[in-house]
Tab-separated table of C-alpha atoms (C1' of nucleotides) in Angstrom:
chain	number	residue	atom	x	y	z
O	11	MET	CA	9.412	17.004	-49.978
O	12	SER	CA	10.143	13.214	-50.025
O	13	ILE	CA	10.372	11.094	-47.409
O	14	GLY	CA	13.934	10.780	-47.780
O	15	GLU	CA	15.046	15.274	-48.053
O	16	VAL	CA	12.291	15.297	-44.827
O	17	LEU	CA	14.753	12.635	-42.964
O	18	ALA	CA	18.209	14.667	-43.884
O	19	ARG	CA	16.970	17.503	-42.577
O	20	LEU	CA	15.529	16.490	-39.340
O	21	ARG	CA	18.669	14.274	-38.326
O	22	GLU	CA	20.560	17.690	-38.033
O	23	ASP	CA	18.557	18.034	-34.953
O	24	PHE	CA	17.207	14.614	-33.944
O	25	PRO	CA	20.129	11.979	-35.303
O	26	ASP	CA	17.776	9.151	-34.233
O	27	ILE	CA	15.374	9.814	-35.843
O	28	THR	CA	14.792	6.947	-39.269
O	29	ILE	CA	11.773	6.998	-42.122
O	30	SER	CA	10.154	3.936	-40.220
O	31	LYS	CA	9.258	6.505	-37.587
O	32	LEU	CA	8.155	9.229	-39.545
O	33	ARG	CA	6.354	6.358	-41.138
O	34	PHE	CA	4.486	5.616	-37.920
O	35	LEU	CA	3.884	8.713	-37.326
O	36	GLU	CA	1.992	9.140	-39.304
O	37	ALA	CA	0.482	5.894	-39.015
O	38	GLU	CA	-0.651	7.763	-35.554
O	39	GLY	CA	-1.931	11.024	-36.861
O	40	LEU	CA	0.685	12.966	-36.016
O	41	VAL	CA	1.595	14.647	-39.283
O	42	GLU	CA	-0.967	14.232	-42.789
O	43	PRO	CA	1.189	14.270	-45.477
O	44	GLN	CA	0.496	15.164	-49.467
O	45	ARG	CA	0.373	11.811	-51.575
O	46	THR	CA	1.770	11.988	-55.512
O	47	ALA	CA	-0.286	10.368	-57.841
O	48	ALA	CA	2.384	6.895	-57.470
O	49	GLY	CA	1.380	7.090	-53.740
O	50	TYR	CA	4.732	8.890	-52.348
O	51	ARG	CA	4.546	11.128	-49.140
O	52	LYS	CA	4.757	14.683	-50.089
O	53	TYR	CA	5.681	16.853	-47.240
O	54	SER	CA	5.347	20.898	-47.597
O	55	ALA	CA	7.453	22.953	-44.277
O	56	ALA	CA	4.308	22.922	-42.452
O	57	ASP	CA	4.707	19.745	-42.277
O	58	VAL	CA	8.376	18.994	-41.018
O	59	ASP	CA	7.483	22.004	-38.912
O	60	ARG	CA	5.332	19.401	-37.010
O	61	LEU	CA	7.600	17.280	-36.858
O	62	GLY	CA	10.230	19.228	-35.016
O	63	PHE	CA	7.824	20.043	-32.979
O	64	VAL	CA	6.539	16.490	-32.257
O	65	LEU	CA	10.643	15.521	-31.885
O	66	ALA	CA	11.410	17.763	-29.550
O	67	ALA	CA	8.500	17.297	-27.247
O	68	GLN	CA	9.602	13.854	-27.235
O	69	ARG	CA	13.145	14.100	-26.341
O	70	ASP	CA	12.736	17.847	-24.033
O	71	ARG	CA	9.624	16.875	-22.847
O	72	PHE	CA	9.140	13.310	-23.064
O	73	LEU	CA	5.927	13.541	-23.672
O	74	PRO	CA	3.658	10.793	-24.991
O	75	LEU	CA	2.305	10.509	-28.315
O	76	ARG	CA	-1.072	10.388	-27.527
O	77	VAL	CA	-0.951	13.982	-25.548
O	78	ILE	CA	1.423	15.400	-28.573
O	79	ARG	CA	-1.241	14.647	-30.615
O	80	ASP	CA	-4.567	16.044	-28.369
O	81	ARG	CA	-2.298	18.727	-28.082
O	82	LEU	CA	-1.475	19.337	-32.171
O	83	ALA	CA	-5.531	19.066	-32.490
O	84	ALA	CA	-6.100	21.947	-30.250
O	85	ILE	CA	-3.665	24.077	-31.997
O	86	ASP	CA	-5.214	23.280	-35.251
O	87	ALA	CA	-8.058	24.065	-33.749
O	88	GLY	CA	-7.249	27.045	-32.667
O	89	GLU	CA	-8.534	26.063	-28.951
O	90	VAL	CA	-4.770	26.654	-27.292
O	91	ASP	CA	-1.863	29.009	-28.052
O	92	PRO	CA	1.073	27.462	-28.742
O	93	SER	CA	2.866	29.128	-26.873
O	94	GLU	CA	1.354	28.099	-23.520
O	95	PRO	CA	3.413	24.969	-21.861
O	96	ILE	CA	1.812	21.676	-22.382
O	97	ASP	CA	1.055	20.565	-18.514
O	98	GLY	CA	2.573	16.882	-17.354
O	99	GLY	CA	6.116	17.723	-19.087
O	100	PHE	CA	9.478	17.240	-16.773
O	101	ALA	CA	12.527	17.998	-18.434
O	102	ASP	CA	14.265	15.904	-16.269
O	103	ASP	CA	12.679	13.081	-15.758
O	104	ALA	CA	15.019	10.939	-17.395
O	105	VAL	CA	17.952	12.514	-17.451
O	106	GLY	CA	18.528	11.951	-13.135
O	107	GLY	CA	16.822	9.435	-11.655
O	108	THR	CA	17.012	10.459	-8.105
O	109	GLU	CA	13.278	11.079	-6.585
O	110	PRO	CA	11.532	12.964	-9.742
O	111	PRO	CA	8.112	14.107	-8.432
O	112	ALA	CA	4.911	13.220	-10.804
O	113	GLU	CA	3.826	16.789	-10.292
O	114	LEU	CA	4.955	20.169	-12.388
O	115	PRO	CA	8.239	21.096	-9.998
O	116	ALA	CA	6.918	24.117	-10.792
O	117	ASP	CA	3.375	23.390	-9.414
O	118	LEU	CA	4.368	21.334	-6.023
O	119	ARG	CA	3.658	23.249	-2.850
O	120	LEU	CA	5.792	21.701	0.225
O	121	ARG	CA	6.367	22.742	3.454
O	122	ARG	CA	9.525	23.099	5.463
O	123	GLU	CA	9.124	19.896	7.250
O	124	GLU	CA	7.188	18.069	4.680
O	125	LEU	CA	11.090	19.010	2.815
O	126	LEU	CA	12.657	17.638	5.357
O	127	GLU	CA	10.617	14.300	5.725
O	128	ARG	CA	10.434	13.872	1.787
O	129	THR	CA	14.228	14.627	1.587
O	130	GLY	CA	16.148	13.403	5.486
O	131	LEU	CA	17.929	16.448	5.687
O	132	SER	CA	18.627	18.351	8.993
O	133	ASP	CA	17.033	21.536	9.599
O	134	THR	CA	20.115	22.886	9.455
O	135	ASP	CA	20.902	21.183	6.324
O	136	LEU	CA	18.413	23.602	5.055
O	137	ARG	CA	19.126	26.328	6.546
O	138	GLU	CA	22.669	25.801	4.613
O	139	LEU	CA	21.623	24.777	1.489
O	140	GLU	CA	19.585	28.322	2.027
O	141	ASN	CA	22.713	30.204	3.107
O	142	VAL	CA	24.502	28.880	0.112
O	143	GLY	CA	21.687	30.113	-2.595
O	144	VAL	CA	20.912	26.819	-4.255
O	145	ILE	CA	17.610	26.449	-2.646
O	146	ALA	CA	14.996	29.216	-1.505
O	147	ALA	CA	11.428	29.605	-0.544
O	148	ARG	CA	9.239	29.874	-3.311
O	149	SER	CA	7.111	32.300	-0.842
O	150	PRO	CA	7.492	32.299	3.231
O	151	GLY	CA	7.595	28.877	3.745
O	152	TRP	CA	6.911	26.577	1.191
O	153	TYR	CA	8.953	25.329	-0.947
O	154	ASP	CA	8.736	24.013	-4.846
O	155	GLY	CA	9.213	20.766	-6.444
O	156	ASP	CA	13.027	22.950	-7.560
O	157	ALA	CA	13.539	22.716	-3.827
O	158	LEU	CA	13.218	19.005	-3.276
O	159	ILE	CA	14.592	18.022	-6.382
O	160	ILE	CA	17.832	20.109	-4.855
O	161	ALA	CA	17.348	19.094	-1.323
O	162	THR	CA	17.300	15.008	-2.319
O	163	VAL	CA	20.455	15.775	-5.232
O	164	ALA	CA	21.942	17.424	-1.808
O	165	ALA	CA	21.770	15.322	0.212
O	166	GLY	CA	23.370	12.301	-2.185
O	167	PHE	CA	26.220	14.230	-2.447
O	168	ALA	CA	26.705	15.182	1.397
O	169	ALA	CA	26.395	11.201	1.717
O	170	HIS	CA	29.708	11.314	0.118
O	171	GLY	CA	30.819	14.530	2.251
O	172	ILE	CA	30.051	16.669	0.031
O	173	GLY	CA	29.008	19.416	1.764
O	174	ALA	CA	26.904	22.020	0.963
O	175	ARG	CA	29.273	24.957	0.662
O	176	HIS	CA	31.152	23.083	-2.159
O	177	LEU	CA	27.392	23.352	-3.761
O	178	ARG	CA	27.830	27.160	-4.306
O	179	ALA	CA	30.331	26.470	-7.260
O	180	PHE	CA	26.606	25.269	-8.897
O	181	ARG	CA	24.905	28.474	-8.340
O	182	THR	CA	27.301	30.658	-9.075
O	183	ALA	CA	28.180	29.135	-12.672
O	184	ALA	CA	24.009	28.806	-13.168
O	185	ASP	CA	23.690	32.095	-12.353
O	186	ARG	CA	26.220	33.289	-15.626
O	187	GLU	CA	24.631	30.666	-17.898
O	188	VAL	CA	20.934	31.954	-17.198
O	189	GLY	CA	22.521	35.870	-17.435
O	190	LEU	CA	23.914	34.690	-21.022
O	191	TYR	CA	20.505	33.373	-22.635
O	192	THR	CA	18.686	35.896	-20.891
O	193	ALA	CA	20.461	38.433	-22.302
O	194	LEU	CA	19.957	36.630	-25.558
O	195	VAL	CA	16.028	36.039	-25.883
O	196	ALA	CA	15.221	38.840	-24.122
O	197	PRO	CA	13.633	41.251	-27.064
O	198	MET	CA	11.768	38.032	-28.065
O	199	ALA	CA	10.528	37.749	-24.336
O	200	LYS	CA	9.450	40.975	-24.654
O	201	SER	CA	7.772	41.201	-28.054
O	202	ALA	CA	4.570	41.989	-28.233
O	203	SER	CA	3.836	38.703	-30.470
O	204	PRO	CA	2.429	35.458	-29.089
O	205	THR	CA	4.965	33.786	-31.758
O	206	ALA	CA	8.054	35.361	-30.575
O	207	ARG	CA	7.557	35.147	-27.348
O	208	ALA	CA	6.915	30.900	-28.047
O	209	ARG	CA	10.270	31.205	-29.711
O	210	ALA	CA	12.172	32.903	-26.830
O	211	VAL	CA	10.930	29.754	-25.083
O	212	GLU	CA	11.469	27.025	-27.034
O	213	THR	CA	15.842	28.797	-28.026
O	214	VAL	CA	15.686	28.924	-23.870
O	215	ARG	CA	14.591	25.171	-23.645
O	216	GLU	CA	17.151	24.647	-26.117
O	217	LEU	CA	19.863	26.587	-24.846
O	218	GLY	CA	19.406	24.871	-22.553
O	219	ALA	CA	19.838	21.135	-23.157
O	220	LEU	CA	22.937	22.585	-25.182
O	221	SER	CA	24.141	23.509	-21.917
O	222	GLN	CA	22.989	20.042	-19.984
O	223	GLN	CA	25.288	18.390	-22.812
O	224	LEU	CA	28.881	20.488	-22.633
O	225	HIS	CA	28.259	20.232	-18.758
O	226	ALA	CA	27.707	16.646	-19.041
O	227	ALA	CA	30.798	15.730	-21.794
O	228	LEU	CA	33.231	18.078	-19.879
O	229	VAL	CA	32.922	16.374	-16.765
O	230	ARG	CA	32.423	12.740	-18.311
O	231	MET	CA	36.084	13.367	-19.878
O	232	GLY	CA	37.716	15.089	-16.922
O	233	LEU	CA	36.482	11.961	-15.111
O	234	ARG	CA	37.717	9.922	-17.562
O	235	ASP	CA	41.459	11.388	-17.531
O	236	VAL	CA	41.618	11.013	-13.107
O	237	LEU	CA	40.172	7.377	-13.535
O	238	GLY	CA	42.728	6.352	-16.010
O	239	GLN	CA	40.063	4.580	-18.876
U	6	MET	CA	13.543	-9.309	2.642
U	7	SER	CA	9.659	-9.776	0.552
U	8	ILE	CA	9.125	-8.599	-1.987
U	9	GLY	CA	7.619	-5.106	-1.038
U	10	GLU	CA	10.464	-4.253	1.672
U	11	VAL	CA	13.079	-4.655	-1.733
U	12	LEU	CA	10.596	-2.152	-3.576
U	13	ALA	CA	11.263	0.532	-0.597
U	14	ARG	CA	14.753	0.146	0.070
U	15	LEU	CA	15.080	0.548	-3.628
U	16	ARG	CA	13.072	3.827	-4.306
U	17	GLU	CA	15.751	5.656	-2.579
U	18	ASP	CA	18.231	4.774	-5.439
U	19	PHE	CA	15.347	4.271	-8.194
U	20	PRO	CA	12.193	5.877	-7.689
U	21	ASP	CA	10.354	4.872	-10.206
U	22	ILE	CA	10.880	0.467	-9.325
U	23	THR	CA	7.321	-1.018	-9.002
U	24	ILE	CA	6.662	-4.646	-7.574
U	25	SER	CA	5.292	-5.795	-11.542
U	26	LYS	CA	9.028	-4.497	-12.907
U	27	LEU	CA	10.629	-6.675	-9.682
U	28	ARG	CA	8.539	-9.851	-10.929
U	29	PHE	CA	9.407	-8.822	-13.833
U	30	LEU	CA	13.275	-8.497	-13.943
U	31	GLU	CA	12.706	-11.758	-11.959
U	32	ALA	CA	11.125	-13.393	-15.271
U	33	GLU	CA	14.003	-12.288	-17.484
U	34	GLY	CA	16.465	-14.193	-15.528
U	35	LEU	CA	18.131	-11.263	-14.163
U	36	VAL	CA	17.749	-12.233	-10.356
U	37	GLU	CA	17.031	-15.769	-8.977
U	38	PRO	CA	15.354	-14.316	-5.351
U	39	GLN	CA	14.277	-17.403	-2.422
U	40	ARG	CA	10.361	-18.642	-1.718
U	41	THR	CA	9.348	-19.382	1.001
U	42	ALA	CA	6.838	-23.416	2.252
U	43	ALA	CA	4.600	-21.014	0.387
U	44	GLY	CA	6.063	-18.944	-2.962
U	45	TYR	CA	6.309	-15.695	-1.458
U	46	ARG	CA	10.068	-14.398	-2.641
U	47	LYS	CA	12.491	-14.125	-0.071
U	48	TYR	CA	15.458	-11.803	-1.255
U	49	SER	CA	18.581	-11.911	-0.041
U	50	ALA	CA	21.149	-8.401	0.753
U	51	ALA	CA	22.942	-10.073	-2.375
U	52	ASP	CA	19.501	-9.836	-4.749
U	53	VAL	CA	19.195	-6.382	-3.422
U	54	ASP	CA	22.649	-4.928	-4.642
U	55	ARG	CA	22.216	-7.464	-8.092
U	56	LEU	CA	18.880	-5.824	-8.073
U	57	GLY	CA	20.689	-2.729	-8.086
U	58	PHE	CA	23.673	-3.183	-10.435
U	59	VAL	CA	20.759	-4.096	-13.181
U	60	LEU	CA	18.701	-0.654	-12.413
U	61	ALA	CA	22.220	1.180	-12.347
U	62	ALA	CA	23.145	-0.181	-15.496
U	63	GLN	CA	20.071	0.600	-17.344
U	64	ARG	CA	19.996	4.110	-15.169
U	65	ASP	CA	23.104	5.287	-16.041
U	66	ARG	CA	23.961	3.187	-18.923
U	67	PHE	CA	21.630	2.624	-21.371
U	68	LEU	CA	21.898	-0.754	-21.554
U	69	PRO	CA	19.757	-3.471	-22.205
U	70	LEU	CA	18.240	-5.777	-20.311
U	71	ARG	CA	20.091	-8.585	-22.548
U	72	VAL	CA	23.494	-6.946	-22.313
U	73	ILE	CA	23.027	-6.946	-18.596
U	74	ARG	CA	21.974	-10.195	-17.672
U	75	ASP	CA	25.166	-11.267	-20.383
U	76	ARG	CA	27.777	-8.975	-17.601
U	77	LEU	CA	25.496	-10.987	-15.175
U	78	ALA	CA	26.751	-14.143	-16.307
U	79	ALA	CA	29.629	-14.013	-16.814
U	80	ILE	CA	30.890	-11.831	-13.539
U	81	ASP	CA	28.837	-15.317	-11.984
U	82	ALA	CA	30.624	-17.571	-13.891
U	83	GLY	CA	34.244	-16.052	-12.596
U	84	GLU	CA	34.877	-14.791	-16.532
U	85	VAL	CA	34.917	-11.160	-15.846
U	86	ASP	CA	36.519	-8.238	-13.610
U	87	PRO	CA	33.574	-6.940	-12.401
U	88	SER	CA	35.508	-3.548	-12.092
U	89	GLU	CA	35.202	-3.748	-16.450
U	90	PRO	CA	33.433	-1.515	-17.544
U	91	ILE	CA	30.941	-2.898	-20.471
U	92	ASP	CA	30.955	-2.502	-23.930
U	93	GLY	CA	28.365	-0.563	-25.764
U	94	GLY	CA	27.460	2.029	-22.618
U	95	PHE	CA	27.665	5.787	-23.732
U	96	ALA	CA	26.063	7.572	-20.684
U	97	ASP	CA	24.550	10.784	-22.485
U	98	ASP	CA	22.288	9.090	-24.966
U	99	ALA	CA	18.860	10.148	-23.682
U	100	VAL	CA	20.009	13.071	-22.816
U	101	GLY	CA	20.956	15.993	-25.292
U	102	GLY	CA	19.717	14.437	-27.783
U	103	THR	CA	21.934	16.143	-30.529
U	104	GLU	CA	24.202	13.874	-32.866
U	105	PRO	CA	25.426	11.214	-30.170
U	106	PRO	CA	27.893	8.819	-32.023
U	107	ALA	CA	26.552	4.861	-31.658
U	108	GLU	CA	30.378	4.137	-30.771
U	109	LEU	CA	31.899	5.000	-26.631
U	110	PRO	CA	32.862	8.730	-27.220
U	111	ALA	CA	36.653	7.251	-25.663
U	112	ASP	CA	37.195	4.834	-28.181
U	113	LEU	CA	36.102	6.946	-31.410
U	114	ARG	CA	39.023	8.307	-33.410
U	115	LEU	CA	38.514	11.107	-36.180
U	116	ARG	CA	41.307	13.230	-37.681
U	117	ARG	CA	40.594	16.662	-37.304
U	118	GLU	CA	38.310	17.667	-40.836
U	119	GLU	CA	36.035	14.651	-40.404
U	120	LEU	CA	35.724	16.588	-36.711
U	121	LEU	CA	35.138	19.574	-39.270
U	122	GLU	CA	33.144	18.209	-41.408
U	123	ARG	CA	30.500	16.047	-39.029
U	124	THR	CA	30.183	19.598	-37.260
U	125	GLY	CA	29.921	22.451	-40.019
U	126	LEU	CA	32.355	24.308	-37.755
U	127	SER	CA	34.922	25.841	-39.136
U	128	ASP	CA	39.485	25.393	-39.068
U	129	THR	CA	38.992	28.762	-37.340
U	130	ASP	CA	36.109	28.471	-34.519
U	131	LEU	CA	37.598	24.398	-33.570
U	132	ARG	CA	40.871	26.524	-33.239
U	133	GLU	CA	39.048	29.106	-31.248
U	134	LEU	CA	37.205	26.236	-28.923
U	135	GLU	CA	41.313	24.396	-28.180
U	136	ASN	CA	42.173	27.869	-27.150
U	137	VAL	CA	39.319	28.778	-24.449
U	138	GLY	CA	40.449	24.632	-23.838
U	139	VAL	CA	36.686	22.706	-24.363
U	140	ILE	CA	38.218	20.997	-26.978
U	141	ALA	CA	41.416	19.288	-27.170
U	142	ALA	CA	42.778	16.536	-29.263
U	143	ARG	CA	43.322	12.988	-27.750
U	144	SER	CA	47.214	12.767	-29.782
U	145	PRO	CA	48.214	14.881	-31.803
U	146	GLY	CA	45.349	15.921	-35.398
U	147	TRP	CA	43.122	13.172	-33.276
U	148	TYR	CA	39.945	13.714	-31.551
U	149	ASP	CA	37.648	11.266	-30.094
U	150	GLY	CA	33.767	11.350	-29.247
U	151	ASP	CA	33.679	13.412	-26.776
U	152	ALA	CA	35.218	15.483	-28.686
U	153	LEU	CA	32.448	15.977	-31.102
U	154	ILE	CA	29.794	15.908	-29.067
U	155	ILE	CA	31.666	19.100	-27.068
U	156	ALA	CA	31.961	20.456	-31.252
U	157	THR	CA	28.027	20.296	-31.466
U	158	VAL	CA	27.136	21.468	-28.888
U	159	ALA	CA	29.204	24.239	-30.051
U	160	ALA	CA	27.920	24.282	-33.059
U	161	GLY	CA	24.566	24.724	-31.827
U	162	PHE	CA	25.596	27.863	-29.469
U	163	ALA	CA	26.873	29.141	-32.663
U	164	ALA	CA	23.420	29.022	-34.398
U	165	HIS	CA	22.099	30.885	-31.387
U	166	GLY	CA	25.284	33.776	-31.331
U	167	ILE	CA	26.971	32.639	-28.708
U	168	GLY	CA	30.511	31.911	-29.303
U	169	ALA	CA	33.560	30.028	-28.218
U	170	ARG	CA	34.440	32.969	-25.212
U	171	HIS	CA	31.709	32.509	-23.592
U	172	LEU	CA	32.176	28.656	-23.768
U	173	ARG	CA	35.911	28.767	-21.136
U	174	ALA	CA	33.456	28.961	-17.990
U	175	PHE	CA	31.802	25.481	-18.624
U	176	ARG	CA	35.239	24.220	-18.169
U	177	THR	CA	36.154	26.157	-15.341
U	178	ALA	CA	32.879	25.002	-13.605
U	179	ALA	CA	33.285	21.898	-14.670
U	180	ASP	CA	37.358	21.185	-13.933
U	181	ARG	CA	36.606	22.353	-10.449
U	182	GLU	CA	34.242	19.558	-9.911
U	183	VAL	CA	36.306	16.672	-11.013
U	184	GLY	CA	38.794	17.987	-9.254
U	185	LEU	CA	35.701	17.306	-6.072
U	186	TYR	CA	34.613	14.133	-7.121
U	187	THR	CA	38.669	13.944	-7.832
U	188	ALA	CA	39.951	14.221	-4.615
U	189	LEU	CA	36.314	11.935	-2.666
U	190	VAL	CA	37.644	8.744	-4.823
U	191	ALA	CA	41.611	8.961	-4.958
U	192	PRO	CA	41.950	6.945	-1.699
U	193	MET	CA	39.894	3.876	-3.414
U	194	ALA	CA	40.956	4.698	-6.953
U	195	LYS	CA	44.534	3.608	-5.903
U	196	SER	CA	43.670	1.061	-3.394
U	197	ALA	CA	44.538	-2.604	-4.858
U	198	SER	CA	41.464	-4.251	-4.349
U	199	PRO	CA	39.446	-4.453	-7.636
U	200	THR	CA	36.453	-3.884	-5.489
U	201	ALA	CA	37.675	-0.546	-3.620
U	202	ARG	CA	38.481	0.473	-7.730
U	203	ALA	CA	34.898	-0.981	-8.524
U	204	ARG	CA	33.583	1.141	-5.611
U	205	ALA	CA	35.701	4.498	-7.060
U	206	VAL	CA	34.121	3.953	-10.651
U	207	GLU	CA	30.422	3.131	-9.202
U	208	THR	CA	30.645	6.327	-6.496
U	209	VAL	CA	32.653	8.925	-9.693
U	210	ARG	CA	29.343	7.844	-11.952
U	211	GLU	CA	27.261	8.957	-9.254
U	212	LEU	CA	28.730	12.036	-8.041
U	213	GLY	CA	28.209	12.992	-12.116
U	214	ALA	CA	24.365	11.774	-11.920
U	215	LEU	CA	23.845	13.902	-9.143
U	216	SER	CA	26.197	16.724	-10.715
U	217	GLN	CA	23.416	16.635	-14.215
U	218	GLN	CA	20.495	17.232	-11.796
U	219	LEU	CA	21.339	19.445	-9.635
U	220	HIS	CA	22.939	21.855	-12.824
U	221	ALA	CA	20.084	21.576	-14.895
U	222	ALA	CA	17.771	22.634	-11.521
U	223	LEU	CA	19.206	25.184	-11.328
U	224	VAL	CA	19.203	26.352	-14.653
U	225	ARG	CA	15.445	25.528	-14.827
U	226	MET	CA	14.525	27.734	-12.163
U	227	GLY	CA	16.257	30.799	-13.571
U	228	LEU	CA	14.943	30.670	-16.676
U	229	ARG	CA	11.272	30.439	-15.412
U	230	ASP	CA	12.042	33.491	-13.492
U	231	VAL	CA	13.358	35.353	-16.415
U	232	LEU	CA	10.634	33.982	-18.202
U	233	GLY	CA	8.021	34.745	-15.697
U	234	GLN	CA	6.051	31.197	-15.749
K	8	DT	C1'	17.177	-2.042	-67.440
K	9	DT	C1'	19.682	-0.769	-63.280
K	10	DG	C1'	20.289	0.872	-59.039
K	11	DC	C1'	17.665	3.528	-56.219
K	12	DT	C1'	13.751	5.357	-53.828
K	13	DC	C1'	9.356	4.339	-52.330
K	14	DC	C1'	5.077	2.076	-50.986
K	15	DT	C1'	1.750	-1.250	-47.717
K	16	DC	C1'	0.992	-4.809	-44.478
K	17	DA	C1'	2.386	-7.876	-40.827
K	18	DC	C1'	4.943	-9.436	-37.617
K	19	DG	C1'	8.505	-8.926	-34.041
K	20	DT	C1'	10.335	-6.538	-29.931
K	21	DC	C1'	11.753	-4.324	-25.786
K	22	DA	C1'	10.223	-3.325	-21.417
K	23	DC	C1'	7.271	-2.978	-18.750
K	24	DG	C1'	1.255	-2.127	-16.489
K	25	DT	C1'	-3.084	-4.119	-15.251
K	26	DG	C1'	-6.123	-7.367	-13.836
K	27	DA	C1'	-8.965	-11.488	-12.641
K	28	DG	C1'	-8.443	-14.412	-9.418
K	29	DG	C1'	-6.485	-16.719	-5.815
K	30	DT	C1'	-3.897	-17.352	-1.219
K	31	DG	C1'	-0.835	-16.555	2.966
K	32	DG	C1'	-0.299	-13.858	7.084
K	33	DC	C1'	-1.195	-11.481	11.664
P	3	DT	C1'	-12.606	-11.908	10.038
P	4	DT	C1'	-10.469	-8.484	8.327
P	5	DG	C1'	-7.120	-5.954	5.781
P	6	DC	C1'	-2.753	-6.275	3.763
P	7	DT	C1'	0.521	-8.096	1.893
P	8	DC	C1'	1.832	-11.387	-1.950
P	9	DC	C1'	1.416	-15.146	-5.940
P	10	DT	C1'	0.554	-16.587	-11.207
P	11	DC	C1'	-0.960	-15.802	-15.512
P	12	DA	C1'	-3.049	-13.640	-19.246
P	13	DC	C1'	-3.454	-9.712	-22.246
P	14	DG	C1'	-2.069	-5.157	-23.072
P	15	DT	C1'	0.726	-1.061	-24.368
P	16	DC	C1'	4.071	1.946	-25.769
P	17	DA	C1'	6.996	3.331	-29.898
P	18	DC	C1'	9.313	1.486	-32.402
P	19	DG	C1'	11.943	-2.092	-36.401
P	20	DT	C1'	12.054	-5.293	-39.901
P	21	DG	C1'	11.049	-8.226	-43.533
P	22	DA	C1'	8.499	-9.755	-47.599
P	23	DG	C1'	7.166	-8.122	-51.828
P	24	DG	C1'	6.309	-4.924	-54.377
P	25	DT	C1'	6.128	-0.353	-57.482
P	26	DG	C1'	7.672	4.113	-59.325
P	27	DG	C1'	11.867	7.717	-61.406
P	28	DC	C1'	15.638	9.449	-63.620
DNA sequence: TTGCTCCTCACGTCACGTGAGGTGGC
DNA sequence: TTGCTCCTCACGTCACGTGAGGTGGC
């Protein structure tokens, strides 16, 4: 495939891809397409897959190219299983803004008092959030980074007069979504093949991204109607 | 306030702010704090507000600094009403990835066939999405950019076997949220004062951002449990 | 021959971060 | 005097985009 054809294919999933970016990714050592006698780039299907991996890692995990390149090198050398998640990614960094911790949310460990201190919530507030089901301790007395994010968000809502009981609906909606996606990838996730399991992870990530966009667009539309803009 | 105090204040809403960035924003002409005799920056409350405006425009509207600076200059000169939305913003650009159009979603105008062509959906698909209530024509036969985004997302879901009927729950959840936020800002939005109306818009944007984060965190947590990571 | 795609290479840009070398404030 | 905050200025960096000047392919 020529560079133009690759562009057209990738544009489906990554609308802001450019020829200049494809050349740049080669210059940075992330792909090495063959060349024709005249010097034209010739991409194989594997090259295109590789580009898809790179672009998805940028888009969904906000990883810098250097990290992605090292990861690919390790996979090429057979040192890592492709399904292993890359460290250092934090899928929501650029989405929200309020207080995303530097660590992976799942790896953070906070005690109850630390959580209260870092969010400014009272003990009662936190207990309400737990009753409503939007926050849960991972193990008794210990909270993770997602709990921190949610607690911070809840504090933000509270500042506008939106209390814990209003957040129960979020939990319900999320549960329904998770159920839907789970049913879909369950066979893949249970497969003995590591490639299938990797695909399950990737599929779930894609579905999560789609879900974000849909949720965002519907809320924005609704609010625009209300504000008369 | 010293630069360090400003940093601490802004960190609440913008966790990745740095001293270096505050100095940079001054060098770029976005704020001009006073100086002490010794050359230390002294920020007024108005300076901090201004920084908040700049950072929110970057975070929520993805505007380049040049545009924000021009806007502020126009406001300073009394040429624009601060509540007027800045043109060129598109709040979800960096969130999802799949097919965000360059125009403002609300300003795009597409005919039914264009919408089908650009998303690859069939006429029946689109009718189903309309029945379910996630897409609606703005005026008979004309669709806007949000419809395009949602149609693209729906096509993505469909590729994974998730059809229109599964998306109704998204609509229900979004409606509930919009109702909640609307009730909250209704008095402000109806006020005669333009400042109050501007605050209503800003509040709604903040609530929308919080809602995105909460939704993202809850879905991610749920999926992580399922995938056993 | 025309129009289109593709090439390289140098330079530009945007939004910062880093680090050296130094001063102010309590 | 110590430790901390703050200062400037030059340079680095990351992820590209632009544009000049040219060649390949049907």
